[in-house]
Coordinates of N, CA and C in Angstrom, one line a residue:
Chain A
G1 N 96.3 110.8 121.8 CA 95.6 110.5 120.6 C 96.1 109.0 120.2
A2 N 95.1 108.4 119.2 CA 95.6 107.0 118.9 C 96.5 107.0 117.9
V3 N 97.2 105.9 117.8 CA 98.5 105.7 117.1 C 98.4 104.6 116.1
V4 N 98.4 105.1 114.9 CA 98.5 104.0 113.6 C 100.0 104.1 112.8
S5 N 100.6 102.7 112.8 CA 102.1 102.9 112.1 C 101.7 102.4 110.6
Q6 N 102.5 102.7 110.0 CA 102.9 101.9 108.7 C 104.3 101.4 108.4
H7 N 104.2 100.2 107.8 CA 105.7 99.7 107.4 C 105.5 99.2 106.1
P8 N 106.6 99.3 105.3 CA 107.6 100.4 105.2 C 107.2 101.5 105.1
S9 N 108.2 102.6 105.4 CA 107.7 104.1 105.3 C 108.1 104.3 103.9
R10 N 109.0 103.8 103.1 CA 109.1 104.1 101.8 C 110.0 102.5 101.4
V11 N 109.6 102.4 99.9 CA 110.0 101.2 99.2 C 110.3 101.5 97.6
I12 N 111.3 101.2 97.1 CA 111.6 101.4 96.0 C 111.8 99.6 95.2
C13 N 111.0 99.4 94.2 CA 110.9 98.1 93.8 C 111.0 98.1 92.0
K14 N 111.3 96.9 91.4 CA 111.3 97.0 90.2 C 109.8 96.5 89.5
S15 N 109.7 96.9 88.5 CA 108.7 96.8 87.8 C 108.1 95.2 87.9
G16 N 106.9 94.9 88.1 CA 106.6 93.4 88.1 C 106.5 92.8 89.4
T17 N 107.2 93.3 90.5 CA 107.3 92.8 91.8 C 106.1 93.0 92.5
S18 N 106.0 92.3 93.7 CA 104.8 92.6 94.6 C 105.2 93.4 95.7
V19 N 104.4 94.4 96.1 CA 104.8 94.9 97.6 C 103.7 95.0 98.6
K20 N 104.4 94.7 99.9 CA 103.1 94.6 100.9 C 103.2 95.7 101.8
I21 N 102.4 96.2 102.1 CA 102.3 97.3 103.0 C 101.5 97.2 104.2
E22 N 102.1 97.3 105.5 CA 101.3 96.9 106.7 C 100.7 98.3 107.5
C23 N 99.6 98.4 107.9 CA 99.0 99.2 108.7 C 98.5 98.5 110.0
R24 N 99.2 99.1 111.2 CA 98.7 98.7 112.5 C 98.2 99.7 113.3
S25 N 97.1 99.4 114.0 CA 96.5 100.3 114.9 C 97.4 100.0 116.4
L26 N 98.0 100.9 117.1 CA 98.9 100.4 118.2 C 98.4 100.2 119.5
D27 N 97.2 101.2 119.8 CA 96.8 101.3 120.9 C 95.4 101.3 121.1
F28 N 94.8 100.7 120.0 CA 93.3 100.7 119.8 C 92.8 99.6 118.8
Q29 N 91.6 98.9 118.9 CA 91.1 97.9 118.2 C 90.5 98.8 117.1
A30 N 90.8 98.3 115.7 CA 90.0 99.0 114.7 C 89.5 97.7 113.6
T31 N 88.1 97.6 113.9 CA 87.2 96.8 113.1 C 87.4 97.2 111.5
T32 N 87.4 98.3 111.3 CA 87.7 99.1 110.0 C 88.7 100.0 109.8
M33 N 89.3 99.7 108.8 CA 90.5 100.5 108.3 C 90.5 100.9 106.8
F34 N 91.1 101.9 106.4 CA 90.7 102.4 105.1 C 92.4 102.8 104.3
W35 N 92.2 102.7 103.1 CA 93.5 102.7 102.1 C 93.3 103.7 101.2
Y36 N 94.3 104.7 101.5 CA 94.1 105.9 100.3 C 95.4 105.8 99.7
R37 N 95.2 106.7 98.3 CA 96.4 106.7 97.5 C 96.6 108.3 97.3
Q38 N 97.5 108.8 97.5 CA 97.7 110.3 97.1 C 99.0 110.6 95.7
F39 N 98.7 110.9 94.7 CA 99.4 111.4 93.5 C 100.0 112.9 93.8
P40 N 101.5 113.2 93.7 CA 101.6 114.4 93.8 C 100.7 115.7 93.4
K41 N 100.7 116.4 94.2 CA 99.8 117.8 94.0 C 98.3 117.3 94.0
Q42 N 97.8 116.2 94.4 CA 96.4 115.9 94.3 C 95.9 115.5 95.8
S43 N 94.7 115.3 95.8 CA 94.3 115.0 97.1 C 94.2 113.4 97.4
L44 N 94.0 113.0 98.5 CA 93.9 111.6 99.2 C 92.7 110.9 98.5
M45 N 92.9 109.8 97.8 CA 91.9 109.1 97.4 C 91.4 108.0 97.7
L46 N 90.3 107.7 98.3 CA 90.1 106.3 99.0 C 89.9 105.2 97.6
M47 N 90.8 104.1 98.5 CA 90.9 103.0 97.5 C 90.0 102.0 98.0
A48 N 89.9 101.7 99.1 CA 89.1 100.5 99.7 C 89.1 100.7 101.3
T49 N 87.8 100.1 101.6 CA 87.7 99.9 103.0 C 87.9 98.7 103.5
S50 N 88.5 98.3 104.5 CA 89.1 97.1 105.1 C 88.5 96.5 106.3
N51 N 87.6 95.6 106.1 CA 86.9 95.1 107.5 C 87.2 93.7 107.7
E52 N 87.6 93.8 109.2 CA 88.0 92.8 109.9 C 87.0 91.4 109.7
G53 N 88.0 90.6 109.3 CA 87.1 89.1 109.1 C 86.3 89.1 107.9
S54 N 86.2 90.2 107.0 CA 85.7 90.1 105.7 C 86.1 90.7 104.8
K55 N 85.5 90.5 103.4 CA 86.4 91.2 102.2 C 86.2 92.3 102.4
A56 N 87.2 93.1 101.6 CA 87.5 94.7 101.6 C 86.4 95.0 100.7
T57 N 86.1 96.2 100.7 CA 85.0 96.9 99.6 C 86.0 98.0 99.0
Y58 N 86.2 97.9 97.7 CA 86.7 98.7 96.6 C 85.9 99.7 96.2
E59 N 86.5 100.9 96.0 CA 85.9 101.8 95.2 C 86.0 101.8 94.1
Q60 N 85.2 102.3 93.3 CA 85.0 102.3 91.7 C 86.4 102.7 90.9
G61 N 86.9 101.7 90.0 CA 88.0 101.9 89.4 C 89.1 101.4 90.0
V62 N 89.0 100.8 91.0 CA 90.3 100.3 92.0 C 90.3 98.8 91.6
E63 N 91.3 98.1 91.2 CA 91.3 96.7 90.9 C 91.6 96.2 92.1
K64 N 90.5 94.8 92.2 CA 90.8 94.3 93.5 C 91.8 93.2 93.6
D65 N 91.9 92.7 92.2 CA 93.2 91.7 92.1 C 94.4 92.2 92.1
K66 N 94.5 93.5 91.8 CA 95.7 94.2 91.7 C 96.2 94.9 93.3
F67 N 95.1 95.3 93.8 CA 95.7 95.6 95.4 C 94.9 94.6 96.4
L68 N 95.6 93.7 96.9 CA 94.8 92.8 97.6 C 95.0 93.3 99.1
I69 N 93.7 93.4 99.7 CA 93.7 93.9 101.2 C 93.4 92.6 102.0
N70 N 94.0 92.6 103.0 CA 93.8 91.6 104.1 C 93.7 92.3 105.5
H71 N 92.5 92.1 106.1 CA 92.5 92.4 107.4 C 92.0 91.3 108.4
A72 N 93.2 90.5 108.8 CA 93.0 89.4 109.4 C 92.9 89.5 111.3
S73 N 93.4 90.7 111.5 CA 93.2 90.8 113.0 C 92.5 92.4 113.3
L74 N 92.1 92.8 114.7 CA 91.7 94.2 114.8 C 92.7 95.0 114.7
T75 N 93.8 94.7 114.8 CA 94.8 95.4 114.8 C 95.9 95.9 113.5
L76 N 95.7 94.8 112.6 CA 96.4 94.9 111.3 C 95.6 94.7 110.2
S77 N 96.0 95.8 108.9 CA 95.6 95.4 107.8 C 96.7 95.5 106.8
T78 N 96.6 94.7 105.7 CA 97.9 94.8 104.7 C 97.5 94.9 103.3
L79 N 97.9 95.8 102.7 CA 97.6 96.1 101.3 C 99.1 95.5 100.5
T80 N 98.5 94.6 99.5 CA 99.7 94.2 98.6 C 99.5 94.5 97.3
V81 N 100.5 95.5 96.7 CA 100.4 96.0 95.4 C 100.9 94.9 94.5
T82 N 100.2 94.0 93.7 CA 100.7 93.1 93.0 C 101.4 93.3 91.7
S83 N 102.2 92.8 90.9 CA 103.0 93.3 89.8 C 102.9 94.7 89.6
A84 N 103.6 95.3 90.4 CA 103.6 96.8 90.3 C 104.3 97.5 89.2
H85 N 103.7 98.5 88.7 CA 104.4 99.2 87.5 C 104.4 100.7 87.8
P86 N 105.3 101.3 87.2 CA 105.5 102.6 87.5 C 104.5 103.6 87.7
E87 N 103.4 103.4 87.1 CA 102.1 104.2 87.4 C 101.7 103.9 88.7
D88 N 102.0 102.7 89.3 CA 101.5 102.6 90.6 C 102.1 103.5 91.8
S89 N 103.2 104.0 91.4 CA 104.2 104.7 92.3 C 103.2 105.9 93.0
S90 N 103.1 105.9 94.0 CA 102.3 107.0 94.8 C 102.8 106.8 96.2
F91 N 102.0 107.6 97.1 CA 101.9 107.7 98.4 C 100.8 107.1 99.1
Y92 N 101.0 105.9 99.7 CA 99.8 105.0 100.2 C 99.8 105.4 101.7
I93 N 98.6 105.7 102.1 CA 97.9 106.1 103.5 C 97.0 105.3 104.1
C94 N 97.4 104.6 105.3 CA 95.9 103.8 105.9 C 95.5 104.8 106.9
S95 N 94.2 104.3 107.2 CA 93.7 104.8 108.6 C 93.0 104.0 109.1
A96 N 92.8 104.2 110.3 CA 91.8 103.1 111.2 C 90.8 104.0 112.0
E97 N 89.7 103.2 112.0 CA 88.7 103.9 112.5 C 88.5 103.6 114.0
R98 N 88.3 104.5 114.9 CA 88.2 103.9 116.2 C 86.7 104.6 116.9
T99 N 85.9 103.6 117.3 CA 84.5 103.9 117.6 C 84.5 104.8 118.9
G100 N 83.6 105.7 119.0 CA 83.7 106.5 119.9 C 82.3 106.7 120.3
L101 N 82.3 107.6 121.6 CA 80.9 108.0 121.9 C 80.0 108.8 121.0
S102 N 80.7 109.4 120.1 CA 79.8 110.3 119.3 C 79.2 109.7 118.1
S103 N 78.6 110.4 117.2 CA 78.2 109.6 115.8 C 79.1 109.4 114.7
Y104 N 80.2 110.2 115.1 CA 81.3 110.1 113.9 C 82.4 109.2 114.7
N105 N 82.8 108.2 114.0 CA 84.1 107.4 114.2 C 85.2 107.9 113.7
E106 N 86.2 108.6 114.7 CA 87.3 109.2 114.1 C 88.4 108.3 113.4
Q107 N 88.7 108.8 112.2 CA 89.9 108.1 111.7 C 91.1 108.5 111.7
F108 N 92.0 107.6 112.4 CA 93.5 108.1 112.6 C 94.3 107.4 111.5
F109 N 95.1 108.4 111.1 CA 96.3 107.9 109.8 C 97.3 107.5 110.1
G110 N 97.7 106.5 109.4 CA 99.3 106.4 109.5 C 100.2 107.3 108.7
P111 N 101.3 107.2 109.0 CA 102.3 108.2 108.4 C 102.8 108.1 106.9
G112 N 102.0 106.8 106.3 CA 102.0 106.6 104.9 C 103.3 106.1 104.2
T113 N 103.2 105.4 103.1 CA 104.1 104.7 102.4 C 104.4 105.0 101.0
R114 N 106.0 105.6 100.7 CA 106.0 106.2 99.5 C 106.6 105.2 98.5
L115 N 105.6 104.6 97.6 CA 106.2 103.5 96.8 C 106.6 104.1 95.4
T116 N 108.0 103.6 95.1 CA 108.4 104.0 93.8 C 108.7 102.9 92.9
V117 N 108.0 102.7 92.1 CA 108.2 101.6 90.9 C 109.3 101.7 89.7
L118 N 110.3 101.2 89.7 CA 111.3 101.6 88.6 C 111.0 100.8 87.5
Chain B
R1 N 81.2 117.7 88.1 CA 81.4 118.6 89.3 C 82.2 117.4 90.6
K2 N 83.4 118.1 91.0 CA 83.9 117.4 92.0 C 83.0 117.5 93.4
E3 N 83.3 116.3 94.2 CA 82.5 116.4 95.5 C 82.8 117.2 96.5
V4 N 84.0 117.7 96.4 CA 84.6 118.8 97.4 C 85.6 119.7 96.6
E5 N 85.1 121.0 96.5 CA 86.0 121.8 95.8 C 86.7 123.0 96.7
Q6 N 87.9 123.1 96.8 CA 88.5 124.3 97.4 C 89.3 125.3 96.5
D7 N 89.3 126.4 97.2 CA 90.1 127.5 96.9 C 91.4 127.1 96.2
P8 N 91.7 127.7 94.7 CA 93.0 127.2 94.2 C 94.1 127.8 95.0
G9 N 95.2 127.5 95.3 CA 96.3 128.1 96.1 C 97.4 128.1 94.9
P10 N 98.6 128.6 95.4 CA 98.9 128.7 96.9 C 98.8 130.0 97.3
F11 N 98.3 130.1 98.6 CA 98.1 131.5 99.4 C 99.5 131.9 100.1
N12 N 100.1 133.0 99.7 CA 101.3 133.2 100.3 C 100.9 134.7 101.0
V13 N 101.3 134.4 102.4 CA 100.6 135.6 103.3 C 101.9 135.7 104.2
P14 N 102.1 137.1 104.8 CA 103.1 137.7 105.8 C 102.6 136.9 107.0
E15 N 103.5 137.1 107.9 CA 103.3 136.6 109.3 C 102.3 137.5 109.9
G16 N 101.3 137.2 110.5 CA 100.4 137.9 111.6 C 99.3 138.3 110.6
A17 N 99.3 137.7 109.2 CA 98.1 137.8 108.4 C 96.9 136.9 108.8
T18 N 95.6 137.6 108.3 CA 94.5 136.8 108.5 C 94.3 136.2 107.1
V19 N 94.1 134.6 107.0 CA 93.7 134.3 105.8 C 92.4 133.3 106.1
A20 N 91.8 133.3 104.8 CA 90.4 132.5 104.7 C 90.4 131.5 103.7
F21 N 90.1 130.3 104.1 CA 90.0 129.4 102.9 C 88.4 129.0 102.6
N22 N 88.0 128.6 101.5 CA 86.7 128.4 101.3 C 86.6 127.0 100.7
C23 N 85.5 126.1 100.8 CA 85.2 124.9 100.4 C 83.6 124.8 100.0
T24 N 83.4 124.3 98.9 CA 82.0 123.7 98.5 C 81.8 122.2 98.7
Y25 N 80.9 121.7 98.8 CA 80.8 120.4 98.6 C 79.3 120.0 97.8
S26 N 79.3 119.1 97.1 CA 78.2 118.7 96.3 C 77.1 117.8 96.6
N27 N 77.6 117.1 97.8 CA 76.3 116.0 98.5 C 75.6 116.7 99.3
S28 N 74.6 117.1 99.3 CA 73.5 117.6 100.5 C 73.4 116.7 101.6
A29 N 73.8 115.4 101.5 CA 73.2 114.5 102.3 C 74.4 114.2 103.4
S30 N 75.7 115.1 103.0 CA 77.0 115.0 104.0 C 76.7 115.4 105.4
Q31 N 77.1 114.6 106.3 CA 76.8 115.1 107.8 C 77.8 115.7 108.6
S32 N 79.0 115.2 108.2 CA 80.2 115.7 109.2 C 81.3 116.3 108.1
F33 N 81.8 117.2 108.8 CA 82.9 118.1 107.9 C 83.8 118.4 108.8
F34 N 84.8 118.6 108.3 CA 86.5 118.7 109.1 C 87.2 119.4 108.1
W35 N 88.4 120.2 108.8 CA 89.4 120.5 108.2 C 90.6 120.1 108.5
Y36 N 91.5 119.4 107.8 CA 92.6 118.7 108.0 C 93.8 119.4 107.5
R37 N 95.0 119.0 108.1 CA 96.3 119.7 107.7 C 97.2 118.8 107.2
Q38 N 97.9 118.7 106.2 CA 98.9 118.1 105.6 C 100.2 118.8 105.4
D39 N 101.1 118.5 106.1 CA 102.4 118.9 105.7 C 103.1 118.3 104.7
C40 N 104.4 118.6 104.0 CA 104.7 118.1 102.8 C 105.0 116.6 103.1
R41 N 104.8 115.8 102.3 CA 105.2 114.3 102.4 C 104.8 113.5 103.6
K42 N 103.8 114.1 104.3 CA 103.3 113.5 105.5 C 102.0 113.0 105.4
E43 N 101.3 112.5 106.4 CA 99.9 112.1 106.6 C 99.0 113.2 107.0
P44 N 97.8 113.2 106.3 CA 96.9 114.4 107.2 C 96.5 114.3 108.6
K45 N 96.3 115.2 109.3 CA 96.0 115.6 110.6 C 94.9 116.4 111.1
L46 N 94.0 115.9 111.7 CA 92.7 116.6 111.9 C 93.1 118.0 112.6
L47 N 92.7 118.8 112.1 CA 92.9 120.1 112.6 C 91.6 120.6 113.5
M48 N 90.4 120.4 112.8 CA 89.2 120.6 113.7 C 88.0 120.1 113.1
S49 N 86.9 120.0 113.5 CA 85.5 119.4 113.1 C 85.0 120.9 112.9
V50 N 83.8 120.8 111.8 CA 83.2 122.0 111.6 C 81.5 121.8 111.9
Y51 N 81.0 122.7 112.8 CA 79.7 122.6 113.0 C 78.7 123.6 112.7
S52 N 77.6 123.4 112.4 CA 76.5 124.3 112.0 C 76.9 125.7 112.5
S53 N 76.8 125.8 114.0 CA 76.9 127.0 114.8 C 78.2 127.7 114.5
G54 N 79.0 127.0 113.8 CA 80.6 127.6 114.1 C 81.3 127.2 115.2
N55 N 82.7 126.9 114.9 CA 83.3 126.8 116.1 C 84.6 127.3 116.0
E56 N 85.2 127.5 117.1 CA 86.7 128.3 117.2 C 87.6 127.6 118.1
D57 N 88.7 127.2 117.3 CA 89.9 126.6 118.5 C 90.9 127.7 118.3
G58 N 91.4 128.6 119.3 CA 92.5 129.5 119.3 C 92.3 130.4 118.2
R59 N 93.4 130.3 117.4 CA 93.4 131.3 116.0 C 92.4 130.7 114.8
F60 N 91.9 129.7 115.1 CA 91.3 129.0 114.0 C 89.8 129.1 114.1
T61 N 88.9 129.4 113.2 CA 87.4 129.2 113.2 C 86.9 128.7 112.0
A62 N 85.9 127.8 112.2 CA 85.3 127.1 111.4 C 83.9 127.5 111.2
Q63 N 83.4 127.5 109.8 CA 82.0 127.6 109.8 C 81.5 126.8 108.8
L64 N 80.2 126.5 108.8 CA 79.5 125.6 108.1 C 78.2 126.5 107.6
N65 N 77.8 126.2 106.5 CA 76.4 126.8 105.9 C 75.9 125.6 104.9
R66 N 74.9 125.2 105.4 CA 74.4 123.8 104.8 C 73.6 124.2 103.7
A67 N 73.0 125.4 104.0 CA 72.0 125.8 102.9 C 72.9 126.1 101.7
S68 N 74.1 126.4 101.8 CA 74.6 127.1 100.5 C 76.1 126.1 100.4
Q69 N 76.0 125.1 101.2 CA 77.1 123.6 101.1 C 78.3 124.3 100.9
Y70 N 78.6 125.1 102.0 CA 79.9 125.9 101.8 C 80.4 125.8 103.3
I71 N 81.8 125.5 103.2 CA 82.4 125.6 104.4 C 83.7 126.6 104.4
S72 N 84.1 127.2 105.6 CA 85.1 128.1 105.7 C 86.2 127.7 106.8
L73 N 87.3 128.1 106.6 CA 88.4 128.1 107.7 C 88.8 129.5 107.6
L74 N 89.2 130.1 108.8 CA 89.7 131.4 109.0 C 90.7 131.1 110.1
I75 N 92.2 131.6 109.7 CA 93.1 131.6 110.5 C 93.8 133.1 110.8
R76 N 93.7 133.3 111.8 CA 94.0 134.7 112.6 C 95.5 134.8 112.9
D77 N 96.1 135.8 113.0 CA 97.6 136.0 113.4 C 98.5 134.7 112.9
S78 N 98.4 134.4 111.7 CA 99.1 133.3 111.0 C 100.6 133.4 111.4
K79 N 101.0 132.0 111.7 CA 102.5 131.8 112.4 C 103.2 131.1 111.1
L80 N 104.5 131.1 111.1 CA 105.5 130.4 109.9 C 104.8 128.8 110.0
S81 N 104.8 128.4 111.1 CA 104.3 127.0 111.2 C 103.2 126.7 110.7
D82 N 102.2 127.8 110.3 CA 100.9 127.4 109.9 C 101.0 126.9 108.2
S83 N 102.4 127.1 107.8 CA 102.4 126.7 106.2 C 102.4 125.3 106.2
A84 N 101.3 124.8 105.3 CA 101.2 123.6 105.4 C 99.7 123.7 104.0
T85 N 99.4 122.4 103.5 CA 98.3 122.3 102.9 C 97.0 122.0 103.6
Y86 N 96.0 122.6 103.6 CA 94.7 122.5 104.2 C 93.8 121.8 103.6
L87 N 93.2 120.8 104.0 CA 92.1 119.9 103.3 C 90.8 119.9 103.8
C88 N 89.8 120.1 103.0 CA 88.6 120.1 103.3 C 88.0 119.0 103.1
V89 N 87.4 118.4 104.1 CA 86.8 117.0 104.3 C 85.6 116.7 104.7
H90 N 84.8 115.9 104.1 CA 83.3 115.5 104.7 C 83.4 114.0 104.7
N91 N 82.7 113.5 105.4 CA 82.1 112.4 105.9 C 80.9 111.6 105.2
Q92 N 81.1 110.9 104.4 CA 79.9 110.5 103.5 C 79.5 108.9 103.9
G93 N 78.8 108.5 104.7 CA 78.4 107.3 104.9 C 79.9 106.5 105.6
G94 N 80.4 107.0 106.4 CA 81.6 106.6 106.9 C 82.9 106.9 106.1
K95 N 82.8 107.2 104.7 CA 84.1 107.4 104.0 C 84.4 109.0 104.1
L96 N 85.7 109.1 104.3 CA 86.3 110.5 104.1 C 86.3 110.9 102.7
I97 N 86.0 112.1 102.2 CA 86.0 112.6 101.0 C 86.8 113.9 101.1
F98 N 88.2 113.8 100.6 CA 89.0 114.8 100.8 C 88.8 115.7 99.5
G99 N 88.9 117.1 99.5 CA 89.3 118.2 98.7 C 90.7 118.2 98.4
Q100 N 90.9 118.7 97.2 CA 92.4 118.6 96.6 C 93.4 119.5 97.7
G101 N 92.8 120.4 98.5 CA 93.7 121.2 99.3 C 94.3 122.4 99.0
T102 N 94.4 123.2 99.8 CA 94.8 124.6 99.4 C 96.1 124.6 100.0
E103 N 97.0 125.2 99.5 CA 98.6 125.4 100.0 C 98.9 126.6 100.8
L104 N 99.0 126.7 102.1 CA 99.4 128.2 102.5 C 100.7 128.1 102.7
S105 N 101.4 129.4 102.4 CA 102.8 129.5 102.6 C 102.9 130.9 103.7
V106 N 103.3 130.8 104.9 CA 103.5 132.1 105.8 C 104.8 132.5 105.6
K107 N 105.0 133.6 105.5 CA 106.5 134.2 105.2 C 106.8 135.0 106.4
P108 N 108.2 135.2 106.5 CA 108.5 136.3 107.7 C 108.4 137.5 107.4

């Protein structure tokens, strides 16, 4: 299967700092990657769709100036949480879409990044 | 109404039991459906796709009823290793929409 990595796996930071999370597709190229957020006991919520070489598409209610997404290559997307606050503490998961022969392009998930803002 | 609604959990069952999860979705235009499994503090992993004709993979059987907008997952002969949260997911225009998940705990 396809492998997607995320770095870091865990980060603890002070309120007001910025945190960058990297998502890499290791053995395939991904034109499209997705960023999700999951709060405890809740489901994954799509934050934004990251498109290589163009601007990300954000879901309703997600601040694009706070969650900066860059997808500069076919194997790397980054999510930067700017001026993080305790309410941004969450489990951030990326996925990379691999195009296939079927009508559905499967998404492969990274292992997630647990962010704690003090 | 949530886009994807699942049975509230947790389900606590003994080893060897058969357990069924149900899920309803609100968008009739949804085309692809899946069950994912998520272990505690881990990323979700694809368990199986769900087809209109129903499909089986070992001890797991998934069914889709488009008329009722209803999806099910049946686990037979449950194992301790089946303990996890099961997520009902549908694909809407390339985006995956996740249900809140149903927690399963299989006890010895």
